[in-house]
PDB file of C-alpha atoms in Angstrom:
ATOM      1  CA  UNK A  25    -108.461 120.873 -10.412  1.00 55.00           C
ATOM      2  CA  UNK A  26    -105.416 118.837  -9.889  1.00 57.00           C
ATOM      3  CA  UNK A  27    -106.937 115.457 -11.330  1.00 57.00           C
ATOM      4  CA  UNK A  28    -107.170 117.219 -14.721  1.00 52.00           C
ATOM      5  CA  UNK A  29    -103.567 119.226 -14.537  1.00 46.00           C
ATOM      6  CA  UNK A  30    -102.005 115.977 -13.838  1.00 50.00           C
ATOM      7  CA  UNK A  31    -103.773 114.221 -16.490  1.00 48.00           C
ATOM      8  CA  UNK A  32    -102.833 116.181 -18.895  1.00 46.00           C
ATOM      9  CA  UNK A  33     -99.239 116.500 -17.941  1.00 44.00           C
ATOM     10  CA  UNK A  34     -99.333 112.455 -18.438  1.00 45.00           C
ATOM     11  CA  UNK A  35    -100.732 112.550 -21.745  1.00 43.00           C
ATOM     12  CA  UNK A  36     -97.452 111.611 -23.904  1.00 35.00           C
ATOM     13  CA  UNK A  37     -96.542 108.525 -21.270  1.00 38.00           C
ATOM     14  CA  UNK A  38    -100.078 106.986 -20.528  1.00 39.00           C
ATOM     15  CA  UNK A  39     -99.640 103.466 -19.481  1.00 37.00           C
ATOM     16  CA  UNK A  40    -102.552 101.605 -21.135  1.00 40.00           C
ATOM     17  CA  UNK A  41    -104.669  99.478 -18.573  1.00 41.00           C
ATOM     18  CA  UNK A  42    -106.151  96.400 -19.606  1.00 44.00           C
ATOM     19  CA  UNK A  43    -108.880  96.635 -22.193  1.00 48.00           C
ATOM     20  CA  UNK A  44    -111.094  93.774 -21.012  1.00 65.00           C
ATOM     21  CA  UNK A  45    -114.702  94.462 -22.500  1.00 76.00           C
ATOM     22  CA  UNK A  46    -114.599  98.235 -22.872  1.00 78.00           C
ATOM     23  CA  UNK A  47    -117.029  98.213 -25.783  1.00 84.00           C
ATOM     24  CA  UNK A  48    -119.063  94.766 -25.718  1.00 90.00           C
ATOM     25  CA  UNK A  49    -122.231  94.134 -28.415  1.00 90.00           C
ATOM     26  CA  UNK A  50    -125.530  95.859 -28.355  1.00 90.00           C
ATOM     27  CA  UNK A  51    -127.774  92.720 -28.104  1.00 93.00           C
ATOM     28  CA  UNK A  52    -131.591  93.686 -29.173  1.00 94.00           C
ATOM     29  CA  UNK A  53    -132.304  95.951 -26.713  1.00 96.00           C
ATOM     30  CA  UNK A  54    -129.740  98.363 -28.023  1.00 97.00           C
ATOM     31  CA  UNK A  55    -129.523  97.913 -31.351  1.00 94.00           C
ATOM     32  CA  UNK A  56    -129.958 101.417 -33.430  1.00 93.00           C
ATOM     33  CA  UNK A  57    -130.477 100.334 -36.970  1.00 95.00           C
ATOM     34  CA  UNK A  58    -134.172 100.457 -36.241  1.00 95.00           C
ATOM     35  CA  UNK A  59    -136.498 102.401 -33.932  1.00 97.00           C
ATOM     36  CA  UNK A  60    -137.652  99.531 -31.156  1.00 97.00           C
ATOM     37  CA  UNK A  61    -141.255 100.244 -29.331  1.00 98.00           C
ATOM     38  CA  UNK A  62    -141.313  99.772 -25.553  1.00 98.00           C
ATOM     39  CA  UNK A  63    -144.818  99.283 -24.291  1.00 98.00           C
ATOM     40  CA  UNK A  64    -145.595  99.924 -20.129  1.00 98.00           C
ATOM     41  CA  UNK A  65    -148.937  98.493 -18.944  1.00 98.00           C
ATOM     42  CA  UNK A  66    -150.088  99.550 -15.275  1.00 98.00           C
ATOM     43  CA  UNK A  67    -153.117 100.387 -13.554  1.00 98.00           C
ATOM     44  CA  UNK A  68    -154.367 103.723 -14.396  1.00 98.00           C
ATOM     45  CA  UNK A  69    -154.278 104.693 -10.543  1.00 97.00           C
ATOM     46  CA  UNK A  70    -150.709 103.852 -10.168  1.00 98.00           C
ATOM     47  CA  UNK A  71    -150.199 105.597 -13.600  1.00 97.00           C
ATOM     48  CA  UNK A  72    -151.762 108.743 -11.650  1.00 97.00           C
ATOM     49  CA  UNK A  73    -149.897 108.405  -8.387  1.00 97.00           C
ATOM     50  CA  UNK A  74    -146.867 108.256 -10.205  1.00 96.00           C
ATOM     51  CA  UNK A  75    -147.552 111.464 -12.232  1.00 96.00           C
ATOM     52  CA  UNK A  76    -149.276 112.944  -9.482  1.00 95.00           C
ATOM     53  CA  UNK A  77    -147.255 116.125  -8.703  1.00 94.00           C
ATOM     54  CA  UNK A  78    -146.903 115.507  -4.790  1.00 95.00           C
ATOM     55  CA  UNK A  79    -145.268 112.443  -5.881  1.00 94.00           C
ATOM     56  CA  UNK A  80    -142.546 113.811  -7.845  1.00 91.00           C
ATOM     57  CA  UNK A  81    -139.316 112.214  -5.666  1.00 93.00           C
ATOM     58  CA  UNK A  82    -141.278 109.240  -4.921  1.00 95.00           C
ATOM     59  CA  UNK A  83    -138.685 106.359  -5.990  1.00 95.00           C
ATOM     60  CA  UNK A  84    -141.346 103.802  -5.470  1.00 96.00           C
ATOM     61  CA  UNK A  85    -141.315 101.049  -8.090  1.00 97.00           C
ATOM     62  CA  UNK A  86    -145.444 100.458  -8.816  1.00 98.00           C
ATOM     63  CA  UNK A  87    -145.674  97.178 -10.551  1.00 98.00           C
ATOM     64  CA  UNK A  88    -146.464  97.116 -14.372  1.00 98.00           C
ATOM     65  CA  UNK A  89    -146.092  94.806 -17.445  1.00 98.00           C
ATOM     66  CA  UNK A  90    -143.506  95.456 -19.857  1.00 98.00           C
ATOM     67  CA  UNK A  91    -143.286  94.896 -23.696  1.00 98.00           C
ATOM     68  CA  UNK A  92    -140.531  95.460 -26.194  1.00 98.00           C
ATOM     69  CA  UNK A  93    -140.617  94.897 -30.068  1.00 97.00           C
ATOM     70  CA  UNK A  94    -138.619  96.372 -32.882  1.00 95.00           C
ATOM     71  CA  UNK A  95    -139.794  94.540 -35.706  1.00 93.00           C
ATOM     72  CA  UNK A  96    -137.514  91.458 -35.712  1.00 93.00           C
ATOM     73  CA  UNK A  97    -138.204  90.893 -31.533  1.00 94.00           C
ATOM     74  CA  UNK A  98    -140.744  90.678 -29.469  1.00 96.00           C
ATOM     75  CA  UNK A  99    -140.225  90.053 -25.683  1.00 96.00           C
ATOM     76  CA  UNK A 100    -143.173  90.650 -23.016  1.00 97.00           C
ATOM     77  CA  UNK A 101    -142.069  90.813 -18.897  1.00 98.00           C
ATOM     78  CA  UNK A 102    -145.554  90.296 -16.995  1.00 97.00           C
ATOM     79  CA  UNK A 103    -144.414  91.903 -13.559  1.00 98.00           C
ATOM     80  CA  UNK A 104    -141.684  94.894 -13.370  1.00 98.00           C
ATOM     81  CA  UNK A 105    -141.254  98.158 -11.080  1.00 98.00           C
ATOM     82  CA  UNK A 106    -141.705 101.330 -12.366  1.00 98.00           C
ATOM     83  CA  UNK A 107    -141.274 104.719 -11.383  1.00 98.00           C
ATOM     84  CA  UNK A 108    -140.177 107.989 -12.239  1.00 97.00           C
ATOM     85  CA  UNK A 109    -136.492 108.900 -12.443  1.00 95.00           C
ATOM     86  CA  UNK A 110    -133.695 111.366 -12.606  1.00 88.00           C
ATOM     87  CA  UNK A 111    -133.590 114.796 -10.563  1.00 83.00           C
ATOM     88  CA  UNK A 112    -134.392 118.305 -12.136  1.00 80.00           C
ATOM     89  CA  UNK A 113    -135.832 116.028 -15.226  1.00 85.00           C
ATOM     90  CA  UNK A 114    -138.738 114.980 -12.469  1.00 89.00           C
ATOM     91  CA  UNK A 115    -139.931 118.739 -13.165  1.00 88.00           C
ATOM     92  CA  UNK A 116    -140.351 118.545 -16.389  1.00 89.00           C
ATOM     93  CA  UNK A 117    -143.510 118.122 -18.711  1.00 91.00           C
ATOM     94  CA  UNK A 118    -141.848 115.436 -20.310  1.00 95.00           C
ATOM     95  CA  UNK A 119    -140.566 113.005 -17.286  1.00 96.00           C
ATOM     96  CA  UNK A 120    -138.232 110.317 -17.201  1.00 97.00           C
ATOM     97  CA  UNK A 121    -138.986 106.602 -16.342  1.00 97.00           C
ATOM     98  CA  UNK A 122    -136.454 104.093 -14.377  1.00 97.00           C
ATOM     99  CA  UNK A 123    -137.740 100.185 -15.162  1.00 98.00           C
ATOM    100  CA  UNK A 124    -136.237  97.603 -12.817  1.00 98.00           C
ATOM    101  CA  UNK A 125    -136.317  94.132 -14.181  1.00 98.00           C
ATOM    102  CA  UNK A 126    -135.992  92.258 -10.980  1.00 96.00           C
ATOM    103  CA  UNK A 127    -137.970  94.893  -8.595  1.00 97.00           C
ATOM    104  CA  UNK A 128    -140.512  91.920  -7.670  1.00 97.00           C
ATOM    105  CA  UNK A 129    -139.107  88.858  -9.624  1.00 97.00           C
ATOM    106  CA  UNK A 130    -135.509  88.124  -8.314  1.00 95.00           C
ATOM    107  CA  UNK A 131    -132.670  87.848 -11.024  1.00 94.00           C
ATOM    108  CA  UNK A 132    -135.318  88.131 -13.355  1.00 97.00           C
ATOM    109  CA  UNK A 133    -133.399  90.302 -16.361  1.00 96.00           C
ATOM    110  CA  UNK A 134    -134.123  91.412 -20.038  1.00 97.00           C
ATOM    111  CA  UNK A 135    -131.152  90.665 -22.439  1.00 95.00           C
ATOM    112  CA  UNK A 136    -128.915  90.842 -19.257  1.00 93.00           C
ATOM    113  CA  UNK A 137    -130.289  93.853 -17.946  1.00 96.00           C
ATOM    114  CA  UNK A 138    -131.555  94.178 -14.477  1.00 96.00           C
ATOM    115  CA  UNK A 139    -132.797  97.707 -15.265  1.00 96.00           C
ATOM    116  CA  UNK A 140    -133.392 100.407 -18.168  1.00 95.00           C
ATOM    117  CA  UNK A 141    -133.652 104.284 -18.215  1.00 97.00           C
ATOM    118  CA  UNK A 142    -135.824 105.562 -20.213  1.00 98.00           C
ATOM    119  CA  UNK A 143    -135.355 109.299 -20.343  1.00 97.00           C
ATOM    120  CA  UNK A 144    -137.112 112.402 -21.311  1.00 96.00           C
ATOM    121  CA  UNK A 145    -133.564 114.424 -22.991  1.00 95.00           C
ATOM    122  CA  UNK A 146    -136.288 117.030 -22.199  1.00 92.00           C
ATOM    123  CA  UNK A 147    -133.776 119.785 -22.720  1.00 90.00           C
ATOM    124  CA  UNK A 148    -132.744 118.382 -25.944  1.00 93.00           C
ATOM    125  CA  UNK A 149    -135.339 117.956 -28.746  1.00 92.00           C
ATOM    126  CA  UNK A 150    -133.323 116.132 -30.941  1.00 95.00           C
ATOM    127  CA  UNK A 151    -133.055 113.833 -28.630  1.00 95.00           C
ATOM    128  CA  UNK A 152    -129.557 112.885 -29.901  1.00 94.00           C
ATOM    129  CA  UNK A 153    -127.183 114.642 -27.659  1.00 93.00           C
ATOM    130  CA  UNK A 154    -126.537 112.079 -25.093  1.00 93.00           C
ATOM    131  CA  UNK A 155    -126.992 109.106 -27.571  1.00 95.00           C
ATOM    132  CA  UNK A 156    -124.185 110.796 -29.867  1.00 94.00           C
ATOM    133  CA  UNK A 157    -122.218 111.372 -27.150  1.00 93.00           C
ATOM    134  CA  UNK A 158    -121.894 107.527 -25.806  1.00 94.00           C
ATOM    135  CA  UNK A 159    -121.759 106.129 -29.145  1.00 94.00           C
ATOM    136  CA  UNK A 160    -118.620 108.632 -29.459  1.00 93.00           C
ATOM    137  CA  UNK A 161    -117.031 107.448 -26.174  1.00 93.00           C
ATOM    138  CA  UNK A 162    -117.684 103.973 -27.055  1.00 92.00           C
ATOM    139  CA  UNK A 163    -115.456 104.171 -30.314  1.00 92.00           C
ATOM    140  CA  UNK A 164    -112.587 105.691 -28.100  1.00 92.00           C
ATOM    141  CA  UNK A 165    -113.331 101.906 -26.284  1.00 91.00           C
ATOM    142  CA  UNK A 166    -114.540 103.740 -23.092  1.00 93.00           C
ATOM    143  CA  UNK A 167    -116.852 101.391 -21.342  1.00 92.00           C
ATOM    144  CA  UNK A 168    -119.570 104.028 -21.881  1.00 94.00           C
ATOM    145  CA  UNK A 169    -123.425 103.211 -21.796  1.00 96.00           C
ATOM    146  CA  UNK A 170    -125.359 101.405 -24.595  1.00 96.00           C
ATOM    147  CA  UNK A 171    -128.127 104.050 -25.999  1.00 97.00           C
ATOM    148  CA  UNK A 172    -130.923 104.115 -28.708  1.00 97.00           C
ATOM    149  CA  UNK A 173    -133.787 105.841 -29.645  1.00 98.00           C
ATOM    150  CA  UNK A 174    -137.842 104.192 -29.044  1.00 98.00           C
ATOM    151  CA  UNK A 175    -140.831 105.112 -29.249  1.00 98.00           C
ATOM    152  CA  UNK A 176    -142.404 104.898 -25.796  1.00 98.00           C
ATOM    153  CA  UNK A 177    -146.028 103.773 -24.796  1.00 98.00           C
ATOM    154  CA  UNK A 178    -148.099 103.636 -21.453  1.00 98.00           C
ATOM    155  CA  UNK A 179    -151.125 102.213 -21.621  1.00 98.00           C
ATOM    156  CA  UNK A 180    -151.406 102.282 -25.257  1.00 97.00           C
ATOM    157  CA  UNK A 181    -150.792 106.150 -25.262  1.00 98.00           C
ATOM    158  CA  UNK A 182    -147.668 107.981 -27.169  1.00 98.00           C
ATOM    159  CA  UNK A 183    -145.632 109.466 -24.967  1.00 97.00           C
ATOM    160  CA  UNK A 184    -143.264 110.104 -26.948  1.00 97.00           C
ATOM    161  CA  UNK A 185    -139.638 109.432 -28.329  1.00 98.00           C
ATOM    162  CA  UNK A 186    -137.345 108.399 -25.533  1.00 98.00           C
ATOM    163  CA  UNK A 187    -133.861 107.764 -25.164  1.00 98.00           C
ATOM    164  CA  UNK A 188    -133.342 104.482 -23.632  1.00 98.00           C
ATOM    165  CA  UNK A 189    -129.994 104.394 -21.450  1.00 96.00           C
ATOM    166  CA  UNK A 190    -128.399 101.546 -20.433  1.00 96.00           C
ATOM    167  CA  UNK A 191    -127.860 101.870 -16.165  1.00 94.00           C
ATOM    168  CA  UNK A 192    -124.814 101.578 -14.596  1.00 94.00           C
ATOM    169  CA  UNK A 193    -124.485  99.095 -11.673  1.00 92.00           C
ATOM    170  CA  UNK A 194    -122.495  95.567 -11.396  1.00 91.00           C
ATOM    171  CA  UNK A 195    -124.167  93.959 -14.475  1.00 92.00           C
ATOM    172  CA  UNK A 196    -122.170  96.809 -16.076  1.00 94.00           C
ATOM    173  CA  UNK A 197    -119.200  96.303 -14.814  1.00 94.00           C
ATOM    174  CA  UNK A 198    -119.133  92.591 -14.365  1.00 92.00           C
ATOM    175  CA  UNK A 199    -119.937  92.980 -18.485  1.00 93.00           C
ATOM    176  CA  UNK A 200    -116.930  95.397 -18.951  1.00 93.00           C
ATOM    177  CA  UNK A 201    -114.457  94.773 -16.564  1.00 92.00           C
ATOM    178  CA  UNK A 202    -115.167  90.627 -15.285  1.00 88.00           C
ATOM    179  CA  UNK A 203    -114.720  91.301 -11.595  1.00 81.00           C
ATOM    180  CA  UNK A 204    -116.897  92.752  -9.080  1.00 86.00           C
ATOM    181  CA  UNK A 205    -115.106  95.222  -7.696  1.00 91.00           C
ATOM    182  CA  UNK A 206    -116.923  98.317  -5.392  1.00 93.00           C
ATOM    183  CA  UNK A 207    -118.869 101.141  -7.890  1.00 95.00           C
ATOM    184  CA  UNK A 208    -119.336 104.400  -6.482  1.00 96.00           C
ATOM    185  CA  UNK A 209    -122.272 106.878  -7.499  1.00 96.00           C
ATOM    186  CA  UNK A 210    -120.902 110.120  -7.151  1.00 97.00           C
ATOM    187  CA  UNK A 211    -123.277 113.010  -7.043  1.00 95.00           C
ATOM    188  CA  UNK A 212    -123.528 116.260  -6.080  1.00 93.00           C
ATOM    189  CA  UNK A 213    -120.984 117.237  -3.291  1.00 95.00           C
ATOM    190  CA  UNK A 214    -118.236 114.391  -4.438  1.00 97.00           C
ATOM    191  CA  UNK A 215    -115.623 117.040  -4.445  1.00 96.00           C
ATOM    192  CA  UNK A 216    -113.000 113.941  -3.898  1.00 97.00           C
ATOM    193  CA  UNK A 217    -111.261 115.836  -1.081  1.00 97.00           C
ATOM    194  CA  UNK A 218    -109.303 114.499   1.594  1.00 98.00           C
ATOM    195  CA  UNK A 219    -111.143 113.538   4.899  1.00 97.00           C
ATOM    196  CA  UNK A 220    -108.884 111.698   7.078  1.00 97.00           C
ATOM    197  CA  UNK A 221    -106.690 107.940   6.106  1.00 95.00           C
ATOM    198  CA  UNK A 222    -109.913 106.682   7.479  1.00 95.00           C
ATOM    199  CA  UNK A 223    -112.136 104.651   4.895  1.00 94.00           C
ATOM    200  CA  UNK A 224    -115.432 105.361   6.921  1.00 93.00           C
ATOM    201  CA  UNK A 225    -114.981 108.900   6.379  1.00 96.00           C
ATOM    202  CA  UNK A 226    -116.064 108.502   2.895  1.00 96.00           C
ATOM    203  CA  UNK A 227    -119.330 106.900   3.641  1.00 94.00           C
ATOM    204  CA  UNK A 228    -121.136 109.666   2.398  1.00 95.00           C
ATOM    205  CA  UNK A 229    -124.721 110.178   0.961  1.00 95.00           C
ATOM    206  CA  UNK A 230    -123.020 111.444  -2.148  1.00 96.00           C
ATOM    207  CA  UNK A 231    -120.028 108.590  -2.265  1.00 97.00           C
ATOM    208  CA  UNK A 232    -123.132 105.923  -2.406  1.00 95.00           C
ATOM    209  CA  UNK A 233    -121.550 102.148  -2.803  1.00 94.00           C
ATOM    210  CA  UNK A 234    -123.398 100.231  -5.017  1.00 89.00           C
ATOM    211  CA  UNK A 235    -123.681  96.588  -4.814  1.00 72.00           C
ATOM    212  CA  UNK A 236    -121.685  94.830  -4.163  1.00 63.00           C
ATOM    213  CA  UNK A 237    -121.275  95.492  -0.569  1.00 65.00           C
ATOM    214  CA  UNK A 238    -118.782  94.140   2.143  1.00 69.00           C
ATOM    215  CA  UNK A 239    -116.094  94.160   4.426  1.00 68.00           C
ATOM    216  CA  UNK A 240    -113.004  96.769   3.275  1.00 76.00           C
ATOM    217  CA  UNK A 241    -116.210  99.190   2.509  1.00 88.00           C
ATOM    218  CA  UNK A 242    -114.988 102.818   1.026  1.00 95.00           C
ATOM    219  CA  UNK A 243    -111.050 101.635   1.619  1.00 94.00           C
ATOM    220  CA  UNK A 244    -110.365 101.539  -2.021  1.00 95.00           C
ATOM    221  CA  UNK A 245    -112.398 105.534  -2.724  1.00 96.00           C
ATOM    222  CA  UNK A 246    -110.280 106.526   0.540  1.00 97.00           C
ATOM    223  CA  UNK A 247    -106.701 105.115  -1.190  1.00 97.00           C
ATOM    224  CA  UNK A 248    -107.451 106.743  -4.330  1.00 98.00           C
ATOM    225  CA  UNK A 249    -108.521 110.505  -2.709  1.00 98.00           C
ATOM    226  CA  UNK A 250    -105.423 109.891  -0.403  1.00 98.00           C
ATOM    227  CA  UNK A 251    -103.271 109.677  -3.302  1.00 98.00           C
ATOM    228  CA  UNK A 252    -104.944 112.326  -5.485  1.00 97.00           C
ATOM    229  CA  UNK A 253    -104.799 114.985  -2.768  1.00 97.00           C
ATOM    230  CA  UNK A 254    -101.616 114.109  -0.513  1.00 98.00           C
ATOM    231  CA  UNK A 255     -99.014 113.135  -3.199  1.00 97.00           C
ATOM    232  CA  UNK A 256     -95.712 114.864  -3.806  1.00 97.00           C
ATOM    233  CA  UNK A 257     -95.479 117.081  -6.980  1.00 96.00           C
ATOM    234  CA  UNK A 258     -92.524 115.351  -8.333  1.00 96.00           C
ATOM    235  CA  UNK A 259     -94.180 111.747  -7.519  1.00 97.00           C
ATOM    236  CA  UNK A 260     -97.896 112.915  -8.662  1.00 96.00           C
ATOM    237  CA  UNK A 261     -98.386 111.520 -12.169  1.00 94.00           C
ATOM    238  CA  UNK A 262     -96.463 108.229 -11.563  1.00 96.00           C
ATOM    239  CA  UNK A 263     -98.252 107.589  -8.273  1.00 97.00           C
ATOM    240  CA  UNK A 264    -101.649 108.687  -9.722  1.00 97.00           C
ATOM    241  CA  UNK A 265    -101.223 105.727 -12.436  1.00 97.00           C
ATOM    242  CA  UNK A 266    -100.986 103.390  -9.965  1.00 97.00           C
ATOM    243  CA  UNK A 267    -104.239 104.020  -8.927  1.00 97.00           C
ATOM    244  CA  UNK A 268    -106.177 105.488 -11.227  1.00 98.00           C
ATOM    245  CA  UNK A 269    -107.164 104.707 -15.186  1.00 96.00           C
ATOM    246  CA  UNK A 270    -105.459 108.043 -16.375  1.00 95.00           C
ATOM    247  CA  UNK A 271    -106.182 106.701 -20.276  1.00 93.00           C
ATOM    248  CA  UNK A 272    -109.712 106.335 -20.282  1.00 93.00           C
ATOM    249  CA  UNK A 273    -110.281 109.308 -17.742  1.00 95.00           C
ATOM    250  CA  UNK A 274    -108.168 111.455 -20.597  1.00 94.00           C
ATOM    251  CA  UNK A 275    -110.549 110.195 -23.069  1.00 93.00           C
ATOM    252  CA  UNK A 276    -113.968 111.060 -21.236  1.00 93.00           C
ATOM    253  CA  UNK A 277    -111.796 115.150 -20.441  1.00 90.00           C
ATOM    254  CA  UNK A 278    -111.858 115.674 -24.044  1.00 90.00           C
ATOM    255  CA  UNK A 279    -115.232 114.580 -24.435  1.00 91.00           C
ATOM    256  CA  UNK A 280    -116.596 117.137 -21.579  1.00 90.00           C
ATOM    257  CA  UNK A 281    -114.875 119.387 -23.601  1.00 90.00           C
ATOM    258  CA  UNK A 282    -115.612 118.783 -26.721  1.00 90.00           C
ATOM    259  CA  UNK A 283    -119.251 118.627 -25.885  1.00 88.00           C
ATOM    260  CA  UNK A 284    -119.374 121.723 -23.092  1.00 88.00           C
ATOM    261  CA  UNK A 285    -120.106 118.643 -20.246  1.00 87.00           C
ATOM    262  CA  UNK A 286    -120.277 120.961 -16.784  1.00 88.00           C
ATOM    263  CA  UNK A 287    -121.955 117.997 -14.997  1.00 86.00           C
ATOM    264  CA  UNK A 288    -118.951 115.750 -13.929  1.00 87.00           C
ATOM    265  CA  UNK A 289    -116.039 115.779 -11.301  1.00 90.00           C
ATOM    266  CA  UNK A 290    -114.346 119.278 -12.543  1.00 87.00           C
ATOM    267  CA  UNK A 291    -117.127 121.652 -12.616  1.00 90.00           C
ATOM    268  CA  UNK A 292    -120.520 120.340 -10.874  1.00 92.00           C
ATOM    269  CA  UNK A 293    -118.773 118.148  -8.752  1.00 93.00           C
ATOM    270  CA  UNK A 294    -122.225 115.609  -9.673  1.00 93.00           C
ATOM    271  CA  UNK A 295    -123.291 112.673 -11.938  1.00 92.00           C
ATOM    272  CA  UNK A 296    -120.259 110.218 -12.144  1.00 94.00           C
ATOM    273  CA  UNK A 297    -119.005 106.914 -11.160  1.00 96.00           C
ATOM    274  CA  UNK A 298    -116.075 105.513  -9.805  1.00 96.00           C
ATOM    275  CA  UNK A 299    -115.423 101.466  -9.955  1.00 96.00           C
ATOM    276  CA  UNK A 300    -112.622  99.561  -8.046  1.00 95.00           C
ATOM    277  CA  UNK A 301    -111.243  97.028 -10.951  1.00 93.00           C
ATOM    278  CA  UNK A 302    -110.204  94.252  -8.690  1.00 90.00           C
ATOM    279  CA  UNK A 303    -108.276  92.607 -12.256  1.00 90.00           C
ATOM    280  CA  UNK A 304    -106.055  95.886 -12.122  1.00 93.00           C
ATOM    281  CA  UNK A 305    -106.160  96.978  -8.548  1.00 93.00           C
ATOM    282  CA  UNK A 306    -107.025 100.476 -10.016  1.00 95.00           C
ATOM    283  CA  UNK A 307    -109.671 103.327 -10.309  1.00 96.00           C
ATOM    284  CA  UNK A 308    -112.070 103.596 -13.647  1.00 96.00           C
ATOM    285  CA  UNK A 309    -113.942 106.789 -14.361  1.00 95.00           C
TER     286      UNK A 309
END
């Protein structure tokens, strides 16, 4: 792909961006010294329409109770939305769980968080993968996800150990970057090719704009993919710099290599995000 060619043909002249708050503190819910417990209380019949097979890509958020305690905390949230999460993992004996903070209580959030994800890793028993792999990205000061292992609980049952993943919308990057600049979710099918100079040709179920939303809609994704695809040879790595975090995009390459990552923008073409940084007027990965 000619993203990663011209990365790496940049790699002795990167132009570090501005750091801001890459790597910020893991505040209780993330801390990884201990083993936290996260508790889910819900009517049992909600419980069962939410496991109920037929249900499976149901994103409906039932309403539940939430507790968290690792020994030194204890926090209780009476009224949060629940539901199941995640795509293939929705399959799987062992399912993931989304919890949204401020599903029924507006700007309601825990430690900052309007939502977690609580996930399965049900192709990795260890359950470590992942966790390793953002705590990893966050010492190259990538502005990765905040991860830690719990032991998860619905209705007083085990369900076992989780990985709880911090999710990325603007709380995320208002925390990391300060601005609130336009986040893309890019999943399957965001082959960053060029459609047209027009930014509405990028509205596109699998260019989805997060909050926040507003006039100038998709013109900063369409700027970026104009420049990736139409750029001179001779002009390509200067001109991609101007647009584009090269640095920290470098950093996450050698990752997805280090760790045999297929899931991303140069094999799978699924599962990243793409954030306007309105302090830089450029691209993060």
């Amino acid at each position: 792909m000619r993203l990663v060619f011209a990365c790496f043909l940049s790699f002795l002249g990167l132009v570090h961006a501005i750091a801001q708050n890459a790597v910020i503190e893991k505040t209780p819910a993330f801390e990884d010294d201990v083993v936290p417990k996260v508790y889910i209380i819900i009517p049992e019949d909600s419980l069962a329409e939410i496991l109920d097979p037929k249900n499976k890509d149901s994103d409906y958020h039932c309403r539940a109770s939430f507790i968290f305690e690792n020994g030194r905390v204890r926090d209780s949230i009476g009224e949060v939305g629940f539901r199941l999460r995640g795509n293939t993992s929705r399959k799987a004996q062992k399912k993931s769980f989304k919890v949204s903070f401020n599903e029924y209580v507006a700007d309601q959030k825990f430690y900052g968080l309007e939502k977690l994800n609580l996930n399965g890793e049900h192709n990795d028993p260890t359950i470590s993968r992942a966790k390793l792999c953002f705590d990893f990205l966050r010492d190259l000061k990538v502005p990765a996800s905040r991860a830690n292992q719990v032991e998860f609980y619905i209705n007083g049952d085990f369900f076992g150990v989780y990985l709880n993943v911090e999710h990325i919308d603007e709380e995320f990057t208002k925390s990391r970057f300060g601005g609130e600049g336009p986040l893309y979710k890019c999943s399957y099918g965001a082959d960053l090719a060029y459609r047209g100079a027009a930014a509405s040709s990028y509205d596109l179920p699998y260019y989805e704009l997060k909050k926040p939303k507003g006039a100038g809609d998709y013109e900063e994704l369409a700027h970026f993919i104009d420049v990736l695809n139409n750029t001179s040879d001779n002009d390509f790595v200067c001109e991609l710099e101007k647009v584009f975090n090269v640095d920290r995009y470098l950093k996450c390459i050698v990752m997805d290599v280090l760790t045999g990552n297929w899931d991303g923008p140069n094999y799978n073409k699924n599962n990243f995000y793409l954030y306007h940084n309105p302090t830089t007027q450029i691209m993060e990965y």
